[in-house]
Amino acid sequence: MNEHISTRARVFRRSLLAMACTWAAAPAFSQTAPAAAPAASAASAPAAAATEAPESAQQVVVSGSRIKHDTFSSPAPVQIIKSEDSALAGITTVGGILQSTAVTGGQGQINNAFGGYVTDGGPGANTLGLRGLSPTRTLILLNGRRLSPSGTRGSVGAADLNVLPASIVDRIEILKDGASSIYGSDAIAGVVNIITKKDLSEFTVEGGTSQTTHGGGNQYNFSLSGGMVTDHAHFLASYSFEEQQELKLGQRSWASCGNDYTRDFDADGNPLPWGSGDFVDPVTGKPKCYPITATGSNGVTINTIGTSKTAGQAGPGTPAASGYTRWRPNSGVTTGLVGYEGVSLQSRDTFDPRMLNESLLSPSKNHNLYFQGGIDLPALGDTTEFYWEAMYNRRESAQVGYRQLSLDYAKGSPLIPDNLAFSTVLGPTSISNGNNVGVRAFIGTGNDHSSQSVNFTRAVAGLRGNFSKINWDYDVSLTHSESRGTYAFDGFRTDRLAQSLDVVADGNGGFNCVDPSNGCVAAPKLSSAVVGGHLPAAWLNYVFDPKIEGVTKYKEDVLTASTTGDIYTLPYGKLKGAFGLEYRRNFIDDVPSEDMQTGNIYNFTSSTETRGSDSAKDVFGEIEVPVLKGLPFAHELTLNGSLRRSDYRSYGPGTTHKFGGLYAPVKWLSVRGTMGTSYRAPALFEQYVGATTGFLSASVDPCNDWDQKTGNLATNCAAEGLPTGFQQTNGVTDITSGGRSAGLKAETSKNNSWGIILQPDMPTGWGDLSLAFDHYNINVNNGISQIGYSNILSLCYNDPNFRSSGSYCRLVTRDPSSHALTINDSYINVASNLVRGNDYNLRYTNNVGIGKLTVDVQATQYLMQASKLFSDDPWTDANGIIGAPKWSGELDLKYAVKNWSVYWSTEVVGKTNEYAYQQEDPATSTLKLTTPTYFLHSVSVSYEEPVSKWKATIGVRNVFDKNPPAISSGYDNRIGTAPLYSGYDLFGRRIFVSMSKSF
């Protein structure tokens, strides 16, 4: 079965370089125009910001505005990452770089650790969401133009970072502010603009590897790139290959035994060590690995049968009771239920060594071809260029999981031994042929496999130029993108299981199928060998499908035309403007296999087709007004405003705006601020995703053994009329569907930020110092989201007002007779999401000794990460809980001496505490619901030979081999004992080497 996970999980990762402030504008123009100067790097930008650029300076374009500028101060904060610096940290993929920046700190990013979960974009996709918001609220650009979504399954709505090759990236610009009025509706939390290398006239070979010291998870990368520049044309081409090898659970000690990690108390009430409260496995004499007691335990019942309650002999570690419903084969038992011993929730078998073959990190391979170029044309202005880009990417990824088969033998079936004929454990199921179930066998069938193959193509063609006499530029471009992904997995076919279980005796000790069509092979008679997973090969070949395939297509076309220039000369500068229009249309078509559509894959996610299209027509404009300049207490005062009108075919029109300003009373002090709005129509998958039914383990029911729990959870479970010792016997149904037919609305938001930039003139020899502080506030109304099944269950059953309050309990139903749970985790409008916090940046450079020292410090502080489902609900603030730390940051030190550079990085993830959120008393709780402040250190040395044009870097990431922190099972998804959270390093210590040579 596949599990669902909320994309609102948060993560801290690292930042390579940050810039205190930059001026913003449309990066596509300056990036590829042959005559344009590159934008300031992180190293030079702070100094440039403190210096007024002369009127003759080359105007450049940086993300955040469509107006060109000749200064590097901005109302909106922009962070710049240079590609050559990422190698010093041992990060060689664009996904790795972007998921490790300071601005993504405190947020959960979807990466290769989520292969066993149902995520947007499908397994193997790597996406990015800024400010704790979903990836559909962060716009990804490539050279200033939209990067189309790609992936597999129906929920494709965000760009997959895998399609971007690091070898052609010059820099990455991250606008840490809403910009819907500038770039479109999905730029709510910010904009990421990947800028490719320009006018490469050399041939370069690059390669590198990262090797873990504990085995597994090794990475490899290789690229070839080259270009040509003439007086009137330029051309660049590259091929790159990136491989992430699989990392298995069994290859990391902390993931090899996911015990519950609870604690007991001594007679005086003093807490004992963590793990002391776990059930001791009688087989090993140690805390049980991978039990099924709570969310995050991640075990699965195997080697067991389920019957109606009957008396019998207790197995080792099982409390004596009047009767049992779970049994383990034991040929030594001759009384009660002969041949079986009774087992409890804790003592039943839940771990198979083959579980350690499961993928901790999914393996993947990425092949990428990229081309870009331009040629000057003698028309349409003083300078005119026809330009183009083309990209092809193929991503291959795979996952290994573990499968349990719940085989239902019908009451009265000849396949049930006589000593079990008394039992009636369940009503009719999908494979019991309309009969009550007599015995259910929980069989461990070993590892299952899934794979994805995604082909992504993108082509851009455009014209741009300028009219120098009036100082106006224009740019017209057409972008076409297509993604075609195939996904495959294996599974048991429900119809064939049912057919094989409907049998009659053949008179010779064997059995025949009542319906012999399709080459039916009779199911094996229930025995200890069958319960132990020893299944006939002929029967498995009949009921098991090794390749169930689906196909996902996504297409997008974007036509954009814009012009920017000077409107009027004012007393303190030129009134500037930018105007344009954009037309977008996109289409999604996901066709699962026929068996998947009809729910014919036993106890596995089923889904129908996802098919839909949409289009939007946008008109936008932007004005910049220089109010004051060069006056006492008014070194600069500039105001900026933008307006966008969008008209969606699906949801109609909406208007967004943004206002900003920069005030510098003196040269070394600036105050900046922005405020704006957004209007986002639901993404295609949010509107049209086919109804998907997932089957979760019965262990996720929070009311299992509710009488052994405390607080609101125990009270609420009792209120449902559940008996003491309750154990869920049904899989929990998780339903997801598109929301348009249910009245899903467009979402709106308000975004404001303000900041202070200090760049004092330092005494001679003291170096250069830049400081920046920025406060951000994003309030999304009618936010489109999935809550996540674990969040829904936790928020419902821990609610002191429970069902009387409505809220999240409106999404949970429990059958009054069978007690089966159903969760509605479809796309809905959450009344509000509120994210508020601060960014801190410090940069210092100085000549120290024989070299130059550079110090970068970035930190992100979250003050609030809250949501409410309905307008009359109170805010639920998740700030500071596990997976959502209040603080994250990084210290980077770089010392350069001639051709040598030495680099040290310390990444920090703030401590978390979930006791108050879960209404647990930390003094008496048996659960560990905190994580300490997490430090990760990396070091590298680099040497560059400019004459021979080669460069080499060697380093160690996670120098001290830091493991992720451990938490108890119960409220959060886990990997082993660690939170399933991309902010912690799963690899362990790894040594990386990279080399490049240019000719």
Short mmCIF file of C-alpha atoms in Angstrom, two decimals, residues 360 368 466 929 981:
data_model
loop_
_atom_site.label_atom_id
_atom_site.label_comp_id
_atom_site.label_asym_id
_atom_site.label_seq_id
_atom_site.Cartn_x
_atom_site.Cartn_y
_atom_site.Cartn_z
CA LEU A 360 15.54 4.84 2.62
CA ASN A 368 19.95 15.99 -19.60
CA ASN A 466 15.66 47.83 -28.00
CA LEU A 929 8.31 14.54 21.46
CA TYR A 981 11.84 15.28 7.68
#
